[in-house]
PDB file of C-alpha atoms in Angstrom:
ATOM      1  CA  UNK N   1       0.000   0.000   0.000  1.00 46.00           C
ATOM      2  CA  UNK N   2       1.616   3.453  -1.139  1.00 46.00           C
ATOM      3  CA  UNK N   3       2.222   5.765   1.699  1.00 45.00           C
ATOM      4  CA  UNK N   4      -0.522   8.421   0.465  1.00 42.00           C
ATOM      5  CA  UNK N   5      -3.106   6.263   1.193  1.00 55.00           C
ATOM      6  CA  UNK N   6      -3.633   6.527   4.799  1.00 76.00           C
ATOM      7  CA  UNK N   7      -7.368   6.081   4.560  1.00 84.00           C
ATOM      8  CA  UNK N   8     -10.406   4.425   3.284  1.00 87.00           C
ATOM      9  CA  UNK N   9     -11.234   4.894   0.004  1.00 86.00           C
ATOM     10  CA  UNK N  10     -14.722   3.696   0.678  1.00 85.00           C
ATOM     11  CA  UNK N  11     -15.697   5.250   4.365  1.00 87.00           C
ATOM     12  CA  UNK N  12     -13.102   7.183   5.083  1.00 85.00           C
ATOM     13  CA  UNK N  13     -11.631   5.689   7.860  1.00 86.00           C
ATOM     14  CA  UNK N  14      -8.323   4.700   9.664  1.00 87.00           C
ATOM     15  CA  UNK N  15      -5.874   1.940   7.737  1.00 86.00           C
ATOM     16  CA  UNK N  16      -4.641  -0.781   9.589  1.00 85.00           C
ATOM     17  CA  UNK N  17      -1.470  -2.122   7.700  1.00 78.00           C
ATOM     18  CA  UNK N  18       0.035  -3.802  10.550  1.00 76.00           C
ATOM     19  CA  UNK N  19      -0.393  -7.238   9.065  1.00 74.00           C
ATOM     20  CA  UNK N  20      -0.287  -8.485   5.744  1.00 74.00           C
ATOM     21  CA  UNK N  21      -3.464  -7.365   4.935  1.00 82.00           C
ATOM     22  CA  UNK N  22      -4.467  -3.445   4.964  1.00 85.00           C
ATOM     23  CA  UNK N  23      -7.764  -3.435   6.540  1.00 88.00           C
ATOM     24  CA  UNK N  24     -10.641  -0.120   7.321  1.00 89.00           C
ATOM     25  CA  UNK N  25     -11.333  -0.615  10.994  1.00 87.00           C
ATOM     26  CA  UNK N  26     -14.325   0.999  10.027  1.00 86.00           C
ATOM     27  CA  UNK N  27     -16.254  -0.818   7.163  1.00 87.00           C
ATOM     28  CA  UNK N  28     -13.526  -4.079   7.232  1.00 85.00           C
ATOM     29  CA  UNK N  29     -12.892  -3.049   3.596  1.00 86.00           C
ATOM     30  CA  UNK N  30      -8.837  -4.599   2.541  1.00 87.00           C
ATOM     31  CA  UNK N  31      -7.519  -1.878   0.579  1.00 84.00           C
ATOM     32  CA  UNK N  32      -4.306  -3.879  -0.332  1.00 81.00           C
ATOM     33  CA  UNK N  33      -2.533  -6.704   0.914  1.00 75.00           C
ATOM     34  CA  UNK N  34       1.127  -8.241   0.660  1.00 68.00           C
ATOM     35  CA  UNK N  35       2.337 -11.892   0.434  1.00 63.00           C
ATOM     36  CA  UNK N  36       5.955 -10.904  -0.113  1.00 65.00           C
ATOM     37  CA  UNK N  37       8.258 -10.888   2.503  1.00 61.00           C
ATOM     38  CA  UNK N  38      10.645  -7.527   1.557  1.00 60.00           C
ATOM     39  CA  UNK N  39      13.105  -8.596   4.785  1.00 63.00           C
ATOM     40  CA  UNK N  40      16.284 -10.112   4.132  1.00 61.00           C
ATOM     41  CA  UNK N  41      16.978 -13.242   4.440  1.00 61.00           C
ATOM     42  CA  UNK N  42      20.331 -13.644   6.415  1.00 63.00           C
ATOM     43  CA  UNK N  43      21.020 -12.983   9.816  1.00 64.00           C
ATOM     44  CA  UNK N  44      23.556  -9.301  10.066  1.00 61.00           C
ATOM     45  CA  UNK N  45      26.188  -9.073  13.011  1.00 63.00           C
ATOM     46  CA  UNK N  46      28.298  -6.342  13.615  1.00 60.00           C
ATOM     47  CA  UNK N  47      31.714  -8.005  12.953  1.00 59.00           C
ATOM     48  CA  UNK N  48      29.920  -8.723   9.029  1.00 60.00           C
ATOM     49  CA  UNK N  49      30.991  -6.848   6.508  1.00 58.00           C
ATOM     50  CA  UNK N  50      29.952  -8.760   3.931  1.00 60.00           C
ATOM     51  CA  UNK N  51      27.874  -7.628   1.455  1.00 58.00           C
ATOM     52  CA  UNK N  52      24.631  -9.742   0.598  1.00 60.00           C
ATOM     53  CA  UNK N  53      22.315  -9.306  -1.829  1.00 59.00           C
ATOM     54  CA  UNK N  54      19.545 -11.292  -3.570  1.00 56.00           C
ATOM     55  CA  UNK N  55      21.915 -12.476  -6.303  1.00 57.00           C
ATOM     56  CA  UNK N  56      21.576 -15.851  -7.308  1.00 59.00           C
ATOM     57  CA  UNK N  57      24.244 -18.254  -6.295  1.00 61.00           C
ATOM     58  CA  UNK N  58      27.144 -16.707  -4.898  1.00 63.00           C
ATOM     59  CA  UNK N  59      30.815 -17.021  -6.696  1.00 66.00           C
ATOM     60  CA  UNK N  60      33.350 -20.077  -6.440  1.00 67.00           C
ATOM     61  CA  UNK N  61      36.775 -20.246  -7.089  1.00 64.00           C
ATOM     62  CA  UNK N  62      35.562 -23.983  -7.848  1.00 63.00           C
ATOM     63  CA  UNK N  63      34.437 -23.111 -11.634  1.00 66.00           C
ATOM     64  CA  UNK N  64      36.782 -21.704 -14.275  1.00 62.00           C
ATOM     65  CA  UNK N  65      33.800 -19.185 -14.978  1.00 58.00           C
ATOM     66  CA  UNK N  66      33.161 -18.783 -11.432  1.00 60.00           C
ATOM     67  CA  UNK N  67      29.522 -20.275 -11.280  1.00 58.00           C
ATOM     68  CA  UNK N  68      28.282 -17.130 -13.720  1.00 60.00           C
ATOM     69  CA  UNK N  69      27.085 -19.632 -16.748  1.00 67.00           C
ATOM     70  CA  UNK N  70      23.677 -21.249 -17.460  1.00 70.00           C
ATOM     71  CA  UNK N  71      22.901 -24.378 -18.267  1.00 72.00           C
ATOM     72  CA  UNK N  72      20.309 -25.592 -21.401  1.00 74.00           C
ATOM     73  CA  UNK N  73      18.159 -28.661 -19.488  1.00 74.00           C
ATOM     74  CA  UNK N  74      17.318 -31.619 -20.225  1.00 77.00           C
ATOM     75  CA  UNK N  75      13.356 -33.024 -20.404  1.00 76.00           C
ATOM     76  CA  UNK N  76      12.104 -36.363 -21.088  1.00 75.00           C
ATOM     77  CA  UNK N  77       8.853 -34.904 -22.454  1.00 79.00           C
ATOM     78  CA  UNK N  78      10.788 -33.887 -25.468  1.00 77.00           C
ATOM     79  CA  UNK N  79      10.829 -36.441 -28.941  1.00 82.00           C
ATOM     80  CA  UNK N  80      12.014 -36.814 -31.993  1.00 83.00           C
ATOM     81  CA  UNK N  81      13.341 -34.009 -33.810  1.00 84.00           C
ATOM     82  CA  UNK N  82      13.277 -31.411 -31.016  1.00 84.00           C
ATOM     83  CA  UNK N  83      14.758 -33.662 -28.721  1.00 84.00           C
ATOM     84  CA  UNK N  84      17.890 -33.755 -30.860  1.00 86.00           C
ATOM     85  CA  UNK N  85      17.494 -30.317 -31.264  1.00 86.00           C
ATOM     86  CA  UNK N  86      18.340 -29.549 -28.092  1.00 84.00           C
ATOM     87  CA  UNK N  87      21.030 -32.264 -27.968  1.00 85.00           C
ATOM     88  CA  UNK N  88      22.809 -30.178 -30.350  1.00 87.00           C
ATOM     89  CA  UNK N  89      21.973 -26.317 -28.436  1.00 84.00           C
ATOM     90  CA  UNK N  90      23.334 -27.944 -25.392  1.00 84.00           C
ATOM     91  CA  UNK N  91      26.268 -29.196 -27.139  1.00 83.00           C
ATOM     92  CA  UNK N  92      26.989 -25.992 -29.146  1.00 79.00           C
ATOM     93  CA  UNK N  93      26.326 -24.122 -25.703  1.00 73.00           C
ATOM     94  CA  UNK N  94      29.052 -25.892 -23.688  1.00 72.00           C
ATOM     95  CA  UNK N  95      31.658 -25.327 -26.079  1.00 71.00           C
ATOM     96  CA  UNK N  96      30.738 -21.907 -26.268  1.00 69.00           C
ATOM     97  CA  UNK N  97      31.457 -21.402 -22.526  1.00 68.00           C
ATOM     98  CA  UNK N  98      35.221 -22.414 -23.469  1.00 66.00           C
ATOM     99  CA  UNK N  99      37.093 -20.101 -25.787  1.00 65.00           C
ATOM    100  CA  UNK N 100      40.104 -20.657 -25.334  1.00 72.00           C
ATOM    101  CA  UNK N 101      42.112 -23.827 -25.032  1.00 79.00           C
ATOM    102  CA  UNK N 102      43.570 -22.331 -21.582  1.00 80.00           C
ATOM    103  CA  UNK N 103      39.740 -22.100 -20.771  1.00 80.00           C
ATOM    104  CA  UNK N 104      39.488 -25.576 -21.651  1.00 83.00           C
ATOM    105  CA  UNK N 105      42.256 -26.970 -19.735  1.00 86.00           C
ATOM    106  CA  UNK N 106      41.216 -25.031 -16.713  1.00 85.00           C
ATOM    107  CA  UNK N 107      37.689 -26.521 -16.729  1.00 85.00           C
ATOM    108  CA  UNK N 108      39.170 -29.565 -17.120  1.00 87.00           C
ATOM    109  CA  UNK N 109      41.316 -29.363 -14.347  1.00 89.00           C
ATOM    110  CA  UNK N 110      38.542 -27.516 -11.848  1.00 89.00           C
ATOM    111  CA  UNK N 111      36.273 -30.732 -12.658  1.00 89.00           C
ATOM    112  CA  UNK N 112      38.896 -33.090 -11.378  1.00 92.00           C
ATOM    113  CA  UNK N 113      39.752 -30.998  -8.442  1.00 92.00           C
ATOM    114  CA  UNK N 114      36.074 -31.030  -7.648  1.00 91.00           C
ATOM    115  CA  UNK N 115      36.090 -34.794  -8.009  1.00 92.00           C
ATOM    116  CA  UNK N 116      39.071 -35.681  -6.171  1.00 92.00           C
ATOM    117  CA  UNK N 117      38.122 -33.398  -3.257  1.00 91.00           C
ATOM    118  CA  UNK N 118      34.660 -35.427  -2.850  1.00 90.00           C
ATOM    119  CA  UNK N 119      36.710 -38.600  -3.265  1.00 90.00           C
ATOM    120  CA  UNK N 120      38.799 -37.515  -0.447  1.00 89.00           C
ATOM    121  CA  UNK N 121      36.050 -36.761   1.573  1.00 88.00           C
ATOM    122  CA  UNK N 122      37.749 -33.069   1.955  1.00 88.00           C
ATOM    123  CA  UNK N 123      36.052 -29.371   2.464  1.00 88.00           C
ATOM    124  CA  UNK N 124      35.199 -27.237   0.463  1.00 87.00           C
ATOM    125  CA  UNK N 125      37.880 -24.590   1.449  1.00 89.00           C
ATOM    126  CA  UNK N 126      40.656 -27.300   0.328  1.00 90.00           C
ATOM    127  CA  UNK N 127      38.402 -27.424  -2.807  1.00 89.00           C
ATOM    128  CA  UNK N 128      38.396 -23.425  -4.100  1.00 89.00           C
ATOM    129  CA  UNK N 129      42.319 -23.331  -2.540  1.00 90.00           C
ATOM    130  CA  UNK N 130      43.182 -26.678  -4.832  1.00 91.00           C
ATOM    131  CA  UNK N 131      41.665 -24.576  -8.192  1.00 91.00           C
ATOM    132  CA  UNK N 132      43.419 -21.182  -6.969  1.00 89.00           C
ATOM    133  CA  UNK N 133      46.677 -23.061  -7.008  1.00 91.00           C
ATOM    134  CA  UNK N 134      46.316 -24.809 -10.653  1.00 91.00           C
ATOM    135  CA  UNK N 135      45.266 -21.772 -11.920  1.00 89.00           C
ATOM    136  CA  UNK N 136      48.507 -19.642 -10.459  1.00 90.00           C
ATOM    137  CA  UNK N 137      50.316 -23.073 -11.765  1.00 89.00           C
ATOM    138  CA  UNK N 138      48.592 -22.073 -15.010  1.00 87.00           C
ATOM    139  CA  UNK N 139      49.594 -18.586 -15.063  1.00 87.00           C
ATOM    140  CA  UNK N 140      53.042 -19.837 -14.725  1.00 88.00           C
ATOM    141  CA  UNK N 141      53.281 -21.645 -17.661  1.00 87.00           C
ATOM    142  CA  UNK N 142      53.756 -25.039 -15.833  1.00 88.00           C
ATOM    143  CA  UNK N 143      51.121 -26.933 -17.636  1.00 84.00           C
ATOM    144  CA  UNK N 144      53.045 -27.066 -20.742  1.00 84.00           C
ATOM    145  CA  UNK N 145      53.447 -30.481 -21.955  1.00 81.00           C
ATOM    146  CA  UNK N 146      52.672 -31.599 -18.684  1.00 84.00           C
ATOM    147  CA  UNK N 147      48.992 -33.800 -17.978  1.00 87.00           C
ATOM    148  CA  UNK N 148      46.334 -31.416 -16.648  1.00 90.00           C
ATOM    149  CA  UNK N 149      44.736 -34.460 -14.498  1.00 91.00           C
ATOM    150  CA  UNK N 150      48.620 -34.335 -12.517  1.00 91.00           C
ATOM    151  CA  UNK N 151      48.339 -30.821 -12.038  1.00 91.00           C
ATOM    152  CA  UNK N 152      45.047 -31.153 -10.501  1.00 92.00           C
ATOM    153  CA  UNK N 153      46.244 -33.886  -8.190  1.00 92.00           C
ATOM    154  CA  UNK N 154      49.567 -31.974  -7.323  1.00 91.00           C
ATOM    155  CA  UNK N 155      47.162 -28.764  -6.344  1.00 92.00           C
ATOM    156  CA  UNK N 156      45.032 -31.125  -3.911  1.00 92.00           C
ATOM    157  CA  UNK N 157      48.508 -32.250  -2.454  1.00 91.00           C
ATOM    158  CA  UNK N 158      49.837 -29.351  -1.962  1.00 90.00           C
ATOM    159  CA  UNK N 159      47.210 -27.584  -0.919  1.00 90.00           C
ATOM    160  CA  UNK N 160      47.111 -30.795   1.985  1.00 88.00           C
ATOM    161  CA  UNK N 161      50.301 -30.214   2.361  1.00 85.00           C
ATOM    162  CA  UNK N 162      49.931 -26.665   3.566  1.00 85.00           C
ATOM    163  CA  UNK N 163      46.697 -26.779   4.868  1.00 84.00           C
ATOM    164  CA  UNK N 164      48.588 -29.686   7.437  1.00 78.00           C
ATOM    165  CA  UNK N 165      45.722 -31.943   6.203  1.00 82.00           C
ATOM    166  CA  UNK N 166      47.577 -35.710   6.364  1.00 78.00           C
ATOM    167  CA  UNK N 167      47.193 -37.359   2.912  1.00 83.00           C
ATOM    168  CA  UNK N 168      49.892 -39.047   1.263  1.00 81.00           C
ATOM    169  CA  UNK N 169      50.755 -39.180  -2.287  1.00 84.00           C
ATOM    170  CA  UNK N 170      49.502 -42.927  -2.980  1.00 84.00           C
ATOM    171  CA  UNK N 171      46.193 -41.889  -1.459  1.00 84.00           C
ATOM    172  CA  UNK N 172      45.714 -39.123  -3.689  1.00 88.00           C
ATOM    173  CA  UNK N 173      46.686 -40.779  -6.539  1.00 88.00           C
ATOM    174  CA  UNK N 174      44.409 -44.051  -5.843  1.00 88.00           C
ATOM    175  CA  UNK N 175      41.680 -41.520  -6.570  1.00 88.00           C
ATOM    176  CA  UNK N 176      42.999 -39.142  -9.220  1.00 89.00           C
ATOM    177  CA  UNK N 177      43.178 -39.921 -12.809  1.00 89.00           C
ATOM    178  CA  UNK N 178      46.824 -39.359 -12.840  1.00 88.00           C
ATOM    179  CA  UNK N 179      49.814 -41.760 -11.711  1.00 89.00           C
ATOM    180  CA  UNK N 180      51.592 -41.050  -9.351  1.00 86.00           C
ATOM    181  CA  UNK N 181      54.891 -40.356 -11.056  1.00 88.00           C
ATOM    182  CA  UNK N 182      52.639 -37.543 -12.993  1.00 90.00           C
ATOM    183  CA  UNK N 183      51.478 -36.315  -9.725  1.00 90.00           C
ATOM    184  CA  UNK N 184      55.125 -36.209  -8.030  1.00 90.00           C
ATOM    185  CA  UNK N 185      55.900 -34.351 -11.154  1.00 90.00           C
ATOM    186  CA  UNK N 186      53.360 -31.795 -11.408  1.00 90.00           C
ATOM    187  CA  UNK N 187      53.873 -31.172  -7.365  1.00 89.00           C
ATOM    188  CA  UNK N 188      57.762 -30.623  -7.678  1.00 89.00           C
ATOM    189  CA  UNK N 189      57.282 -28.297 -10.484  1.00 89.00           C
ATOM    190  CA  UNK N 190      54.150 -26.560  -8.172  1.00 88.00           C
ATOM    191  CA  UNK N 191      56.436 -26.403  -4.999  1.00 86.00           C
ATOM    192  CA  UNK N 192      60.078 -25.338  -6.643  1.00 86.00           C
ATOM    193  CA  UNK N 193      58.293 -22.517  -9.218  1.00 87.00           C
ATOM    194  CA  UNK N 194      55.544 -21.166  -7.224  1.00 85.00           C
ATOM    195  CA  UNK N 195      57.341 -21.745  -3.352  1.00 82.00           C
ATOM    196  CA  UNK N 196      54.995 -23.133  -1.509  1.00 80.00           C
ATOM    197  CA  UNK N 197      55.182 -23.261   2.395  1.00 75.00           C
ATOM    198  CA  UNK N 198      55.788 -27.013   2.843  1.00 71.00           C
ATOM    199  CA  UNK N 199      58.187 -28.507   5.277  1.00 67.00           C
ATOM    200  CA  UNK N 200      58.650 -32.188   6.465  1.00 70.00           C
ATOM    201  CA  UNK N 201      55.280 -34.240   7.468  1.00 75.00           C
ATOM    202  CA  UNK N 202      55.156 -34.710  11.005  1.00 78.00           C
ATOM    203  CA  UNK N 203      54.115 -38.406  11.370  1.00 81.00           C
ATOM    204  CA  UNK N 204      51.935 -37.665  13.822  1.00 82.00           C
ATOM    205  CA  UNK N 205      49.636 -36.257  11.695  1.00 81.00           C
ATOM    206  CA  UNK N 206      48.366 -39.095  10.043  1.00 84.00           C
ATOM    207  CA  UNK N 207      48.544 -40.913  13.968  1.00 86.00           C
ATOM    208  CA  UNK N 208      44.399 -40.267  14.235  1.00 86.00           C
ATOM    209  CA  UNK N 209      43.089 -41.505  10.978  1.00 85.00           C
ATOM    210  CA  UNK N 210      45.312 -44.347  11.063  1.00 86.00           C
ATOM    211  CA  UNK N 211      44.310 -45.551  14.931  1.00 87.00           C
ATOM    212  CA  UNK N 212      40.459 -45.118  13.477  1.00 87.00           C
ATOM    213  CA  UNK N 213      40.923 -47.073  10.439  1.00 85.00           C
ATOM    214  CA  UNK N 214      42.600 -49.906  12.151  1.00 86.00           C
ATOM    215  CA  UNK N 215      39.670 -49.369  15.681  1.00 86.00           C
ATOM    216  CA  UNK N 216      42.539 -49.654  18.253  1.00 86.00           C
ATOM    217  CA  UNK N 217      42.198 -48.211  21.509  1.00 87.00           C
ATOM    218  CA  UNK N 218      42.498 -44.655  22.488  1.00 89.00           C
ATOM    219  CA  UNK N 219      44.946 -45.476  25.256  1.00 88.00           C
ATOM    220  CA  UNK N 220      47.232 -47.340  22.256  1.00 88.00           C
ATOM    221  CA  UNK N 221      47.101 -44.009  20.206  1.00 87.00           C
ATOM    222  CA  UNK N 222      48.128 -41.802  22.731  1.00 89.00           C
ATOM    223  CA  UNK N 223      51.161 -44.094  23.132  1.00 88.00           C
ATOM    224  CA  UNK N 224      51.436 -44.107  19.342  1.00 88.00           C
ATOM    225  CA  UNK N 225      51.973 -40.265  19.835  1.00 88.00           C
ATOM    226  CA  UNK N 226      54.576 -40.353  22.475  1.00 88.00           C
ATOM    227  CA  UNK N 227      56.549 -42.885  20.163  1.00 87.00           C
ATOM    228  CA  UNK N 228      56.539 -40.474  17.639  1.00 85.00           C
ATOM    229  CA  UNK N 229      57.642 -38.154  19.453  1.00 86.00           C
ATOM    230  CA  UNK N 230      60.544 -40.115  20.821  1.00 84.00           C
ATOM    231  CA  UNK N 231      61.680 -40.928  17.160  1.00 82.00           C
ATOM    232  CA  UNK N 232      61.559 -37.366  16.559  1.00 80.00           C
ATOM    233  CA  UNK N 233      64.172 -36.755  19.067  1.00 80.00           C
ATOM    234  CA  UNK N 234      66.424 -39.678  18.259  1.00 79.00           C
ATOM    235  CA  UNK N 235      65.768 -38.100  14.295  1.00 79.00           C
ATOM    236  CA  UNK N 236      65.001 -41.323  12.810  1.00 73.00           C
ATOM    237  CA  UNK N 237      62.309 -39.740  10.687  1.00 73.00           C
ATOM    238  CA  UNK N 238      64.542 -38.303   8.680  1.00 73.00           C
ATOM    239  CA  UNK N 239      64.485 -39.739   5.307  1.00 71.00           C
ATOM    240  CA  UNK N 240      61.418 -42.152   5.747  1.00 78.00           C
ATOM    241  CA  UNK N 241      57.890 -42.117   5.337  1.00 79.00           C
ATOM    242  CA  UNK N 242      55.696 -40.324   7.552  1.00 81.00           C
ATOM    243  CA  UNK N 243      52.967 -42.578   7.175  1.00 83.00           C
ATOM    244  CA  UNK N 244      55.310 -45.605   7.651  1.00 84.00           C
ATOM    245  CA  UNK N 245      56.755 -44.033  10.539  1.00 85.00           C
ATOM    246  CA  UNK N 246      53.279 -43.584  11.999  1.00 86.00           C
ATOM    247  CA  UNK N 247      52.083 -46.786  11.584  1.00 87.00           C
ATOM    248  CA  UNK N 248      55.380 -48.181  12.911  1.00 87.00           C
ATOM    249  CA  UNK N 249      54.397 -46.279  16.236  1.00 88.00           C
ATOM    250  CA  UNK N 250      50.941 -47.613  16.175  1.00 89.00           C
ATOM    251  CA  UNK N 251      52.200 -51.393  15.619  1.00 88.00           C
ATOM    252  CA  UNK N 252      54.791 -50.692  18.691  1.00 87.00           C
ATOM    253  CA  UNK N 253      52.302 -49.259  21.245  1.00 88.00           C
ATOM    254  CA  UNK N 254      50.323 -52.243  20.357  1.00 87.00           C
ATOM    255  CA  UNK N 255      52.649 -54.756  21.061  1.00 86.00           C
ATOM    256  CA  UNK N 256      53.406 -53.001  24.016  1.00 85.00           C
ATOM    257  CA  UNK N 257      49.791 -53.152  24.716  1.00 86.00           C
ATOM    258  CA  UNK N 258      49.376 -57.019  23.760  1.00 85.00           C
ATOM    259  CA  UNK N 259      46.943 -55.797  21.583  1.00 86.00           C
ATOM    260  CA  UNK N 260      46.482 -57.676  18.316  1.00 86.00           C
ATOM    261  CA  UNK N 261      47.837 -56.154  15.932  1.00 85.00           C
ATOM    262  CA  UNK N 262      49.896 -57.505  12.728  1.00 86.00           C
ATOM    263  CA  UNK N 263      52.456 -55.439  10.953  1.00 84.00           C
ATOM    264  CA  UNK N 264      50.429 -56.487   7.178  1.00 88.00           C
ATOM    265  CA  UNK N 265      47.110 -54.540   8.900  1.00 87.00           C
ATOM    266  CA  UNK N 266      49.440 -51.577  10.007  1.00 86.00           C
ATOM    267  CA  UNK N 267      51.547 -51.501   7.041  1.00 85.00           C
ATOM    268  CA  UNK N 268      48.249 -51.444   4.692  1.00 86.00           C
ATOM    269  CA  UNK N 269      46.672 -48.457   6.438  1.00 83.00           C
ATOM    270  CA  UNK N 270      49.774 -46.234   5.687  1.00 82.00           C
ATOM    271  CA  UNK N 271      49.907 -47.687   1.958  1.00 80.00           C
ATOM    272  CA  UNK N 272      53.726 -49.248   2.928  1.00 82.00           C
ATOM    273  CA  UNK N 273      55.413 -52.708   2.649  1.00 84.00           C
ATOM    274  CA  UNK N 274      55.990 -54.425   6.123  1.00 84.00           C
ATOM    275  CA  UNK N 275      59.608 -54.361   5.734  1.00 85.00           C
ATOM    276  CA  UNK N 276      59.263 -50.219   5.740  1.00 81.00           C
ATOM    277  CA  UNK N 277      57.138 -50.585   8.808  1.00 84.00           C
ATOM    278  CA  UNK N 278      59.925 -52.837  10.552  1.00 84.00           C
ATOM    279  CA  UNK N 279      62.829 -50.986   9.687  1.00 82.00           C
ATOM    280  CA  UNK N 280      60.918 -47.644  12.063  1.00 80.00           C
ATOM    281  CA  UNK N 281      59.978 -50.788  14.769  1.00 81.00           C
ATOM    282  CA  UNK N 282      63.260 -51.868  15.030  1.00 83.00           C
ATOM    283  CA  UNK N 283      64.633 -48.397  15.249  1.00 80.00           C
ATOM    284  CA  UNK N 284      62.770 -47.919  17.807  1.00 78.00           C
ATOM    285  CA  UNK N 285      63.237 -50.784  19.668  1.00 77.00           C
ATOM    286  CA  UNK N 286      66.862 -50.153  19.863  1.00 69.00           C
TER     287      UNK N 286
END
């Protein structure tokens, strides 16, 4: 109801527009009435300065065109001739999103990212910060006769890697549709051109997710932990695996413990041979 119209056209009475409904409270007459709610729809704190608007969709870092195209859809109502009509509109439309072969690659590479990530069961920060770093590796020229699927492995690595997230190479590369030659590769050329801020794993890192994948006790974990610790003191972590390392603590603690445990079972869950697992056990059993 406009602001002018304060009162009835029909009896001349007071408005009541405290509801949804502008009502006389003379005659009962509704002069207007609003189903829209005009309020926004987020929640504002002072610390917020975000600005938020109804937009659509808000931007990712996820999409090489940042979420900004549309999409032709698909209908099984449609036959015949139309229906490979729009077969062909879609397929004209998607390359049209694409015009460039840099475009290309990068779409290429931000699908695989997106893939990986929800292979990996990781968040969606690790997701845009994966695509951010393939497309400053693209920038750099680094993709250059180099596979795009490594470079998208290397950038979920690394960003692991810096993000102190514990995933090892084989893991990644179990899921990605790279090798993991390509993916050591693509990562060395990542971390020696762009100079990323990676030092040495700390086994105990992966010391959590291991204990839970192989269900041993807390009280063996915490052990685990102090083992590592110990063979961080003695240095005998330099120049082995951090997951083999780990899962050598976990296999000592449990035969400390008594608990059953075999070194193929502790071995597997770090993606290591058992004679890499009992080189770290013996170390530290000396």
């Amino acid at each position: 109801m406009s602001q002018t119209a304060q009162r009835c056209p029909e009896c001349d009475g007071s408005i009541d527009a405290s509801a949804r409904e502008a009502v006389c409270t003379q005659c009962g007459l509704v002069v207007d009435e609003d189903q829209l709610d005009r309020g926004p729809e987020w929640r504002s704190f002072e610390d917020d300065g975000e600005q938020k608007a109804r937009t659509g969709a808000p931007l990712t870092r996820s999409r090489h065109d940042r979420g900004l195209s549309t999409e032709i859809g698909r209908s099984t109502r449609l036959k015949g001739r139309k229906r490979r009509q729009m077969a062909r509109l879609r397929r004209e439309h998607s390359r049209a999103q694409t015009g460039s072969k840099r475009d290309r690659n990068q779409r290429i590479g931000f699908i695989e990212i997106r893939r990986l990530v929800s292979r990996l069961d990781l968040s969606s920060t690790i997701r845009d910060r994966a695509c951010v770093l393939f497309e400053s590796a693209q920038e750099a020229d680094l993709l250059v006769g180099r596979s795009i699927e490594g470079f998208a492995a290397a950038a979920v690595y690394a960003t692991c890697r810096t993000s102190e997230i514990a995933r090892t190479v084989e893991e990644v590369a179990a899921d990605a549709q790279a090798s993991s030659g390509e993916l050591r590769v693509a990562y060395d050329a990542i971390n020696r051109e762009l100079g990323l801020p990676t030092g040495p794993i700390d086994p105990r890192e992966y010391l959590p997710r291991f204990a839970s994948e192989l269900d041993v006790p807390h009280e063996i974990e915490r052990r685990a932990t102090a083992l590592a610790d110990l063979a961080a003191e003695r240095n005998l972590i330099a120049g082995k695996n951090p997951g083999g390392v780990a899962a050598a603590c976990l296999y000592t603690a449990a035969r400390e413990a008594d608990y059953e445990l075999t070194q193929a079972r502790a071995a597997a869950v770090a993606d290591v041979s058992p004679v890499t697992l009992r080189s770290t056990y013996q170390a530290l059993q000396d």
